[in-house]
Structures are given as C-alpha cells and as structure tokens.
C-alpha cells in the first residue's frame, strides 16, 4: 500500500508519465528509449520532490529533465558513431588482415554493448547476472523478484537483442554476450 506521503507523487507520475514518453519520443524517435528517459526523469523528480513546491515548477523541471536526458543520449550515440567512423577512416588504407579482423571484432563488441545497454535496467541486470553464471532462482533472490519474472524478462531481453543484432539463435547470442563480458569485464 502506498503511504499518504507518496500519494501525491504517484498521482503526478500517473498523470504525466505517458506525456513524458511522447515528449522524449520526439527527440529520440524510439519509444523504448523514450520510456527509459521518462523513468529516469521521474526518478529525478522523486529525488527532488520536496524541493518542488508547486505543480508548475514540477512540470517545468519534468520537461527540462526529459529534454536534457534525451539530448544527452543523442549526443552519446553521436560520439560513438563518430569514433567508429574515425577508426575506420584512419585504418582504411592499411591492408593488414589482423587489423581488419580486430576492427571487425571491436565494432561487433561495440554494437553488442550498445544493444545490451539499450535494454531496460532490470532486463540488462538479469542478462549480466546470467552471464555471470547465476541461475534464474539466484537472480530472482538477488533482485527480489519471482523466478517467472526473471524468465519473462530474460526471454524478452533476448528477443530484443536478437532484433537489434539481426536474426541470431539464442546460442549465438549467448556466445557473443560471453565474449563481450570476458573482453569488457562488465559489472553491474
């Protein structure tokens, strides 16, 4: 049950969440990314809830935060793309097969990391814990959720990753994720 102190925030969240998703979608062009931005926006509102005395100030903060988070994510994606392009251009004139193989490997890791990073936080955490050797019951215990929720979120995450990366089998995707985890030292 929600305490009386949280009721106004919950009401504000319920009344405005979809509007923030639509607002962020205008910037990102991606509804899933926009939902993540909306969630982060409301986390920040919650953290400052007591400092936002009026509805007008809260709405203003909400839209400014959603805009800033959207722009920040777009800038980050742009920097990644520019870096990859720069690497390709710098080494395009070299005919070193090992270099080409390494660049392909690094680009594959980058794309895979970006795909995993684009997952919702809980799904991403489940995938990373799974790659760390944790079983579904262990993950459920660590995250304080049901085993069925773990299975559902894991299945949805793999489906989303397959869509992002092309048609891969679960085994091929798992192998790629293991390689990425080993090469990046991924943690939570």
PDB file of C-alpha atoms in Angstrom:
ATOM      1  CA  UNK A   1       0.000   0.000   0.000  1.00  0.00           C
ATOM      2  CA  UNK A   2       1.194   3.483  -0.812  1.00  0.00           C
ATOM      3  CA  UNK A   3       1.739   5.790   2.123  1.00  0.00           C
ATOM      4  CA  UNK A   4      -0.023   9.128   2.253  1.00  0.00           C
ATOM      5  CA  UNK A   5       3.322  10.875   1.683  1.00  0.00           C
ATOM      6  CA  UNK A   6       3.836   9.136  -1.661  1.00  0.00           C
ATOM      7  CA  UNK A   7       0.264   9.515  -2.912  1.00  0.00           C
ATOM      8  CA  UNK A   8       0.833  12.970  -4.497  1.00  0.00           C
ATOM      9  CA  UNK A   9       3.952  11.737  -6.308  1.00  0.00           C
ATOM     10  CA  UNK A  10       2.157   8.604  -7.532  1.00  0.00           C
ATOM     11  CA  UNK A  11      -0.720  10.736  -8.802  1.00  0.00           C
ATOM     12  CA  UNK A  12       1.718  13.094 -10.547  1.00  0.00           C
ATOM     13  CA  UNK A  13       3.545  10.109 -12.070  1.00  0.00           C
ATOM     14  CA  UNK A  14       0.302   8.520 -13.288  1.00  0.00           C
ATOM     15  CA  UNK A  15      -0.951  11.797 -14.765  1.00  0.00           C
ATOM     16  CA  UNK A  16       2.287  12.704 -16.580  1.00  0.00           C
ATOM     17  CA  UNK A  17       4.286   9.562 -17.431  1.00  0.00           C
ATOM     18  CA  UNK A  18       2.759   8.998 -20.891  1.00  0.00           C
ATOM     19  CA  UNK A  19       3.169  12.679 -21.764  1.00  0.00           C
ATOM     20  CA  UNK A  20       6.886  12.482 -20.939  1.00  0.00           C
ATOM     21  CA  UNK A  21       7.242   9.330 -23.049  1.00  0.00           C
ATOM     22  CA  UNK A  22       5.634  11.109 -26.009  1.00  0.00           C
ATOM     23  CA  UNK A  23       7.814  14.176 -25.407  1.00  0.00           C
ATOM     24  CA  UNK A  24      11.037  12.109 -25.300  1.00  0.00           C
ATOM     25  CA  UNK A  25       9.971  10.107 -28.370  1.00  0.00           C
ATOM     26  CA  UNK A  26      10.024  13.337 -30.376  1.00  0.00           C
ATOM     27  CA  UNK A  27      13.733  13.657 -29.566  1.00  0.00           C
ATOM     28  CA  UNK A  28      14.805  10.009 -29.762  1.00  0.00           C
ATOM     29  CA  UNK A  29      12.438   8.543 -32.332  1.00  0.00           C
ATOM     30  CA  UNK A  30      12.474   5.367 -30.213  1.00  0.00           C
ATOM     31  CA  UNK A  31       9.590   4.565 -27.875  1.00  0.00           C
ATOM     32  CA  UNK A  32      11.640   2.161 -25.726  1.00  0.00           C
ATOM     33  CA  UNK A  33      14.414   4.715 -25.306  1.00  0.00           C
ATOM     34  CA  UNK A  34      11.774   7.347 -24.516  1.00  0.00           C
ATOM     35  CA  UNK A  35      10.273   5.121 -21.782  1.00  0.00           C
ATOM     36  CA  UNK A  36      13.746   4.733 -20.235  1.00  0.00           C
ATOM     37  CA  UNK A  37      14.180   8.506 -20.320  1.00  0.00           C
ATOM     38  CA  UNK A  38      10.746   9.003 -18.756  1.00  0.00           C
ATOM     39  CA  UNK A  39      11.631   6.567 -15.965  1.00  0.00           C
ATOM     40  CA  UNK A  40      14.905   8.377 -15.293  1.00  0.00           C
ATOM     41  CA  UNK A  41      13.044  11.696 -15.364  1.00  0.00           C
ATOM     42  CA  UNK A  42      10.628  10.527 -12.676  1.00  0.00           C
ATOM     43  CA  UNK A  43      13.459   9.147 -10.559  1.00  0.00           C
ATOM     44  CA  UNK A  44      14.991  12.607 -10.591  1.00  0.00           C
ATOM     45  CA  UNK A  45      11.639  14.218  -9.794  1.00  0.00           C
ATOM     46  CA  UNK A  46      11.187  11.822  -6.885  1.00  0.00           C
ATOM     47  CA  UNK A  47      14.662  12.686  -5.573  1.00  0.00           C
ATOM     48  CA  UNK A  48      13.743  16.408  -5.613  1.00  0.00           C
ATOM     49  CA  UNK A  49      10.045  16.049  -4.784  1.00  0.00           C
ATOM     50  CA  UNK A  50      10.280  18.044  -1.569  1.00  0.00           C
ATOM     51  CA  UNK A  51      12.183  20.853  -3.349  1.00  0.00           C
ATOM     52  CA  UNK A  52       9.456  21.310  -5.982  1.00  0.00           C
ATOM     53  CA  UNK A  53       6.657  23.098  -4.104  1.00  0.00           C
ATOM     54  CA  UNK A  54       4.266  23.833  -6.977  1.00  0.00           C
ATOM     55  CA  UNK A  55       2.783  21.794  -9.784  1.00  0.00           C
ATOM     56  CA  UNK A  56       4.050  24.363 -12.285  1.00  0.00           C
ATOM     57  CA  UNK A  57       7.641  24.084 -11.027  1.00  0.00           C
ATOM     58  CA  UNK A  58       7.425  20.302 -11.027  1.00  0.00           C
ATOM     59  CA  UNK A  59       6.151  20.204 -14.614  1.00  0.00           C
ATOM     60  CA  UNK A  60       8.835  22.637 -15.708  1.00  0.00           C
ATOM     61  CA  UNK A  61      11.522  20.517 -14.044  1.00  0.00           C
ATOM     62  CA  UNK A  62       9.995  17.369 -15.569  1.00  0.00           C
ATOM     63  CA  UNK A  63      10.116  18.620 -19.173  1.00  0.00           C
ATOM     64  CA  UNK A  64      13.554  20.217 -18.761  1.00  0.00           C
ATOM     65  CA  UNK A  65      14.914  16.961 -17.343  1.00  0.00           C
ATOM     66  CA  UNK A  66      13.343  14.838 -20.086  1.00  0.00           C
ATOM     67  CA  UNK A  67      14.730  17.188 -22.744  1.00  0.00           C
ATOM     68  CA  UNK A  68      18.217  17.198 -21.226  1.00  0.00           C
ATOM     69  CA  UNK A  69      18.292  13.405 -20.847  1.00  0.00           C
ATOM     70  CA  UNK A  70      17.129  12.973 -24.454  1.00  0.00           C
ATOM     71  CA  UNK A  71      19.754  15.332 -25.802  1.00  0.00           C
ATOM     72  CA  UNK A  72      22.439  13.711 -23.676  1.00  0.00           C
ATOM     73  CA  UNK A  73      21.612  10.246 -25.033  1.00  0.00           C
ATOM     74  CA  UNK A  74      21.593  11.541 -28.609  1.00  0.00           C
ATOM     75  CA  UNK A  75      24.996  13.174 -28.088  1.00  0.00           C
ATOM     76  CA  UNK A  76      26.394   9.952 -26.633  1.00  0.00           C
ATOM     77  CA  UNK A  77      25.169   7.950 -29.631  1.00  0.00           C
ATOM     78  CA  UNK A  78      26.635  10.551 -31.987  1.00  0.00           C
ATOM     79  CA  UNK A  79      30.041  10.409 -30.272  1.00  0.00           C
ATOM     80  CA  UNK A  80      30.092   6.605 -30.542  1.00  0.00           C
ATOM     81  CA  UNK A  81      29.241   6.740 -34.234  1.00  0.00           C
ATOM     82  CA  UNK A  82      31.865   9.412 -34.932  1.00  0.00           C
ATOM     83  CA  UNK A  83      34.547   7.421 -33.094  1.00  0.00           C
ATOM     84  CA  UNK A  84      33.772   4.260 -35.080  1.00  0.00           C
ATOM     85  CA  UNK A  85      33.822   6.202 -38.328  1.00  0.00           C
ATOM     86  CA  UNK A  86      37.120   7.839 -37.380  1.00  0.00           C
ATOM     87  CA  UNK A  87      38.700   4.457 -36.654  1.00  0.00           C
ATOM     88  CA  UNK A  88      37.535   3.110 -39.986  1.00  0.00           C
ATOM     89  CA  UNK A  89      38.870   6.127 -41.881  1.00  0.00           C
ATOM     90  CA  UNK A  90      42.236   6.090 -40.076  1.00  0.00           C
ATOM     91  CA  UNK A  91      42.867   2.475 -40.944  1.00  0.00           C
ATOM     92  CA  UNK A  92      41.128   2.204 -44.301  1.00  0.00           C
ATOM     93  CA  UNK A  93      44.357   2.487 -46.287  1.00  0.00           C
ATOM     94  CA  UNK A  94      46.088  -0.345 -44.387  1.00  0.00           C
ATOM     95  CA  UNK A  95      45.786  -3.838 -45.789  1.00  0.00           C
ATOM     96  CA  UNK A  96      46.629  -5.656 -42.555  1.00  0.00           C
ATOM     97  CA  UNK A  97      44.247  -8.652 -42.194  1.00  0.00           C
ATOM     98  CA  UNK A  98      44.792  -8.763 -38.419  1.00  0.00           C
ATOM     99  CA  UNK A  99      43.884  -5.097 -38.154  1.00  0.00           C
ATOM    100  CA  UNK A 100      40.722  -5.624 -40.204  1.00  0.00           C
ATOM    101  CA  UNK A 101      39.809  -8.600 -38.032  1.00  0.00           C
ATOM    102  CA  UNK A 102      40.453  -6.621 -34.840  1.00  0.00           C
ATOM    103  CA  UNK A 103      38.372  -3.685 -36.121  1.00  0.00           C
ATOM    104  CA  UNK A 104      35.523  -6.029 -37.008  1.00  0.00           C
ATOM    105  CA  UNK A 105      35.763  -7.624 -33.579  1.00  0.00           C
ATOM    106  CA  UNK A 106      35.811  -4.240 -31.819  1.00  0.00           C
ATOM    107  CA  UNK A 107      32.865  -2.969 -33.873  1.00  0.00           C
ATOM    108  CA  UNK A 108      30.912  -6.136 -33.087  1.00  0.00           C
ATOM    109  CA  UNK A 109      31.630  -5.642 -29.379  1.00  0.00           C
ATOM    110  CA  UNK A 110      30.561  -2.007 -29.605  1.00  0.00           C
ATOM    111  CA  UNK A 111      27.270  -2.893 -31.301  1.00  0.00           C
ATOM    112  CA  UNK A 112      26.612  -5.678 -28.834  1.00  0.00           C
ATOM    113  CA  UNK A 113      27.407  -3.469 -25.849  1.00  0.00           C
ATOM    114  CA  UNK A 114      25.115  -0.738 -27.226  1.00  0.00           C
ATOM    115  CA  UNK A 115      22.328  -3.307 -27.696  1.00  0.00           C
ATOM    116  CA  UNK A 116      22.699  -4.586 -24.121  1.00  0.00           C
ATOM    117  CA  UNK A 117      22.944  -1.035 -22.756  1.00  0.00           C
ATOM    118  CA  UNK A 118      19.698  -0.166 -24.540  1.00  0.00           C
ATOM    119  CA  UNK A 119      17.809  -2.804 -22.562  1.00  0.00           C
ATOM    120  CA  UNK A 120      15.670  -1.615 -19.667  1.00  0.00           C
ATOM    121  CA  UNK A 121      17.702  -1.564 -16.437  1.00  0.00           C
ATOM    122  CA  UNK A 122      16.102  -4.651 -14.883  1.00  0.00           C
ATOM    123  CA  UNK A 123      16.415  -6.741 -18.068  1.00  0.00           C
ATOM    124  CA  UNK A 124      20.028  -5.642 -18.528  1.00  0.00           C
ATOM    125  CA  UNK A 125      20.805  -6.616 -14.940  1.00  0.00           C
ATOM    126  CA  UNK A 126      19.228 -10.062 -15.446  1.00  0.00           C
ATOM    127  CA  UNK A 127      21.285 -10.666 -18.606  1.00  0.00           C
ATOM    128  CA  UNK A 128      24.510  -9.611 -16.871  1.00  0.00           C
ATOM    129  CA  UNK A 129      23.811 -11.760 -13.812  1.00  0.00           C
ATOM    130  CA  UNK A 130      23.003 -14.678 -16.083  1.00  0.00           C
ATOM    131  CA  UNK A 131      26.294 -14.211 -17.912  1.00  0.00           C
ATOM    132  CA  UNK A 132      27.994 -14.134 -14.527  1.00  0.00           C
ATOM    133  CA  UNK A 133      26.812 -17.717 -14.052  1.00  0.00           C
ATOM    134  CA  UNK A 134      23.807 -17.045 -11.842  1.00  0.00           C
ATOM    135  CA  UNK A 135      20.769 -19.314 -12.182  1.00  0.00           C
ATOM    136  CA  UNK A 136      17.242 -17.956 -12.543  1.00  0.00           C
ATOM    137  CA  UNK A 137      16.421 -18.690  -8.857  1.00  0.00           C
ATOM    138  CA  UNK A 138      19.649 -16.964  -7.757  1.00  0.00           C
ATOM    139  CA  UNK A 139      18.846 -13.940  -9.911  1.00  0.00           C
ATOM    140  CA  UNK A 140      15.294 -13.838  -8.538  1.00  0.00           C
ATOM    141  CA  UNK A 141      16.638 -13.899  -4.988  1.00  0.00           C
ATOM    142  CA  UNK A 142      19.260 -11.197  -5.662  1.00  0.00           C
ATOM    143  CA  UNK A 143      16.761  -8.897  -7.367  1.00  0.00           C
ATOM    144  CA  UNK A 144      13.854  -9.710  -5.028  1.00  0.00           C
ATOM    145  CA  UNK A 145      11.542 -10.734  -7.884  1.00  0.00           C
ATOM    146  CA  UNK A 146       9.884 -14.011  -8.847  1.00  0.00           C
ATOM    147  CA  UNK A 147      11.610 -16.689 -10.934  1.00  0.00           C
ATOM    148  CA  UNK A 148       8.836 -16.326 -13.529  1.00  0.00           C
ATOM    149  CA  UNK A 149       9.574 -12.599 -13.784  1.00  0.00           C
ATOM    150  CA  UNK A 150      13.252 -13.414 -14.335  1.00  0.00           C
ATOM    151  CA  UNK A 151      12.347 -15.897 -17.085  1.00  0.00           C
ATOM    152  CA  UNK A 152       9.977 -13.461 -18.775  1.00  0.00           C
ATOM    153  CA  UNK A 153      12.392 -10.512 -18.646  1.00  0.00           C
ATOM    154  CA  UNK A 154      15.272 -12.694 -19.845  1.00  0.00           C
ATOM    155  CA  UNK A 155      13.203 -14.040 -22.768  1.00  0.00           C
ATOM    156  CA  UNK A 156      12.099 -10.511 -23.678  1.00  0.00           C
ATOM    157  CA  UNK A 157      15.680  -9.240 -23.427  1.00  0.00           C
ATOM    158  CA  UNK A 158      16.984 -11.976 -25.736  1.00  0.00           C
ATOM    159  CA  UNK A 159      14.191 -11.246 -28.203  1.00  0.00           C
ATOM    160  CA  UNK A 160      15.040  -7.546 -28.159  1.00  0.00           C
ATOM    161  CA  UNK A 161      18.768  -8.250 -28.569  1.00  0.00           C
ATOM    162  CA  UNK A 162      18.105 -10.613 -31.486  1.00  0.00           C
ATOM    163  CA  UNK A 163      16.009  -7.906 -33.133  1.00  0.00           C
ATOM    164  CA  UNK A 164      18.727  -5.303 -32.556  1.00  0.00           C
ATOM    165  CA  UNK A 165      21.537  -7.517 -33.799  1.00  0.00           C
ATOM    166  CA  UNK A 166      19.839  -9.415 -36.600  1.00  0.00           C
ATOM    167  CA  UNK A 167      18.476 -12.922 -36.552  1.00  0.00           C
ATOM    168  CA  UNK A 168      20.693 -14.841 -34.151  1.00  0.00           C
ATOM    169  CA  UNK A 169      19.903 -18.045 -32.313  1.00  0.00           C
ATOM    170  CA  UNK A 170      19.917 -17.949 -28.520  1.00  0.00           C
ATOM    171  CA  UNK A 171      23.165 -19.928 -28.569  1.00  0.00           C
ATOM    172  CA  UNK A 172      24.884 -17.491 -30.966  1.00  0.00           C
ATOM    173  CA  UNK A 173      23.687 -14.538 -28.915  1.00  0.00           C
ATOM    174  CA  UNK A 174      24.849 -16.156 -25.686  1.00  0.00           C
ATOM    175  CA  UNK A 175      28.319 -16.816 -27.145  1.00  0.00           C
ATOM    176  CA  UNK A 176      28.595 -13.180 -28.284  1.00  0.00           C
ATOM    177  CA  UNK A 177      27.498 -11.946 -24.866  1.00  0.00           C
ATOM    178  CA  UNK A 178      30.047 -14.205 -23.142  1.00  0.00           C
ATOM    179  CA  UNK A 179      32.823 -12.883 -25.390  1.00  0.00           C
ATOM    180  CA  UNK A 180      31.756  -9.331 -24.658  1.00  0.00           C
ATOM    181  CA  UNK A 181      31.581  -9.951 -20.933  1.00  0.00           C
ATOM    182  CA  UNK A 182      35.045 -11.516 -20.890  1.00  0.00           C
ATOM    183  CA  UNK A 183      36.572  -8.743 -23.003  1.00  0.00           C
ATOM    184  CA  UNK A 184      34.930  -5.831 -21.175  1.00  0.00           C
ATOM    185  CA  UNK A 185      34.937  -7.016 -17.585  1.00  0.00           C
ATOM    186  CA  UNK A 186      31.310  -5.964 -17.384  1.00  0.00           C
ATOM    187  CA  UNK A 187      29.851  -5.394 -13.987  1.00  0.00           C
ATOM    188  CA  UNK A 188      26.644  -4.028 -12.630  1.00  0.00           C
TER     189      UNK A 188
END
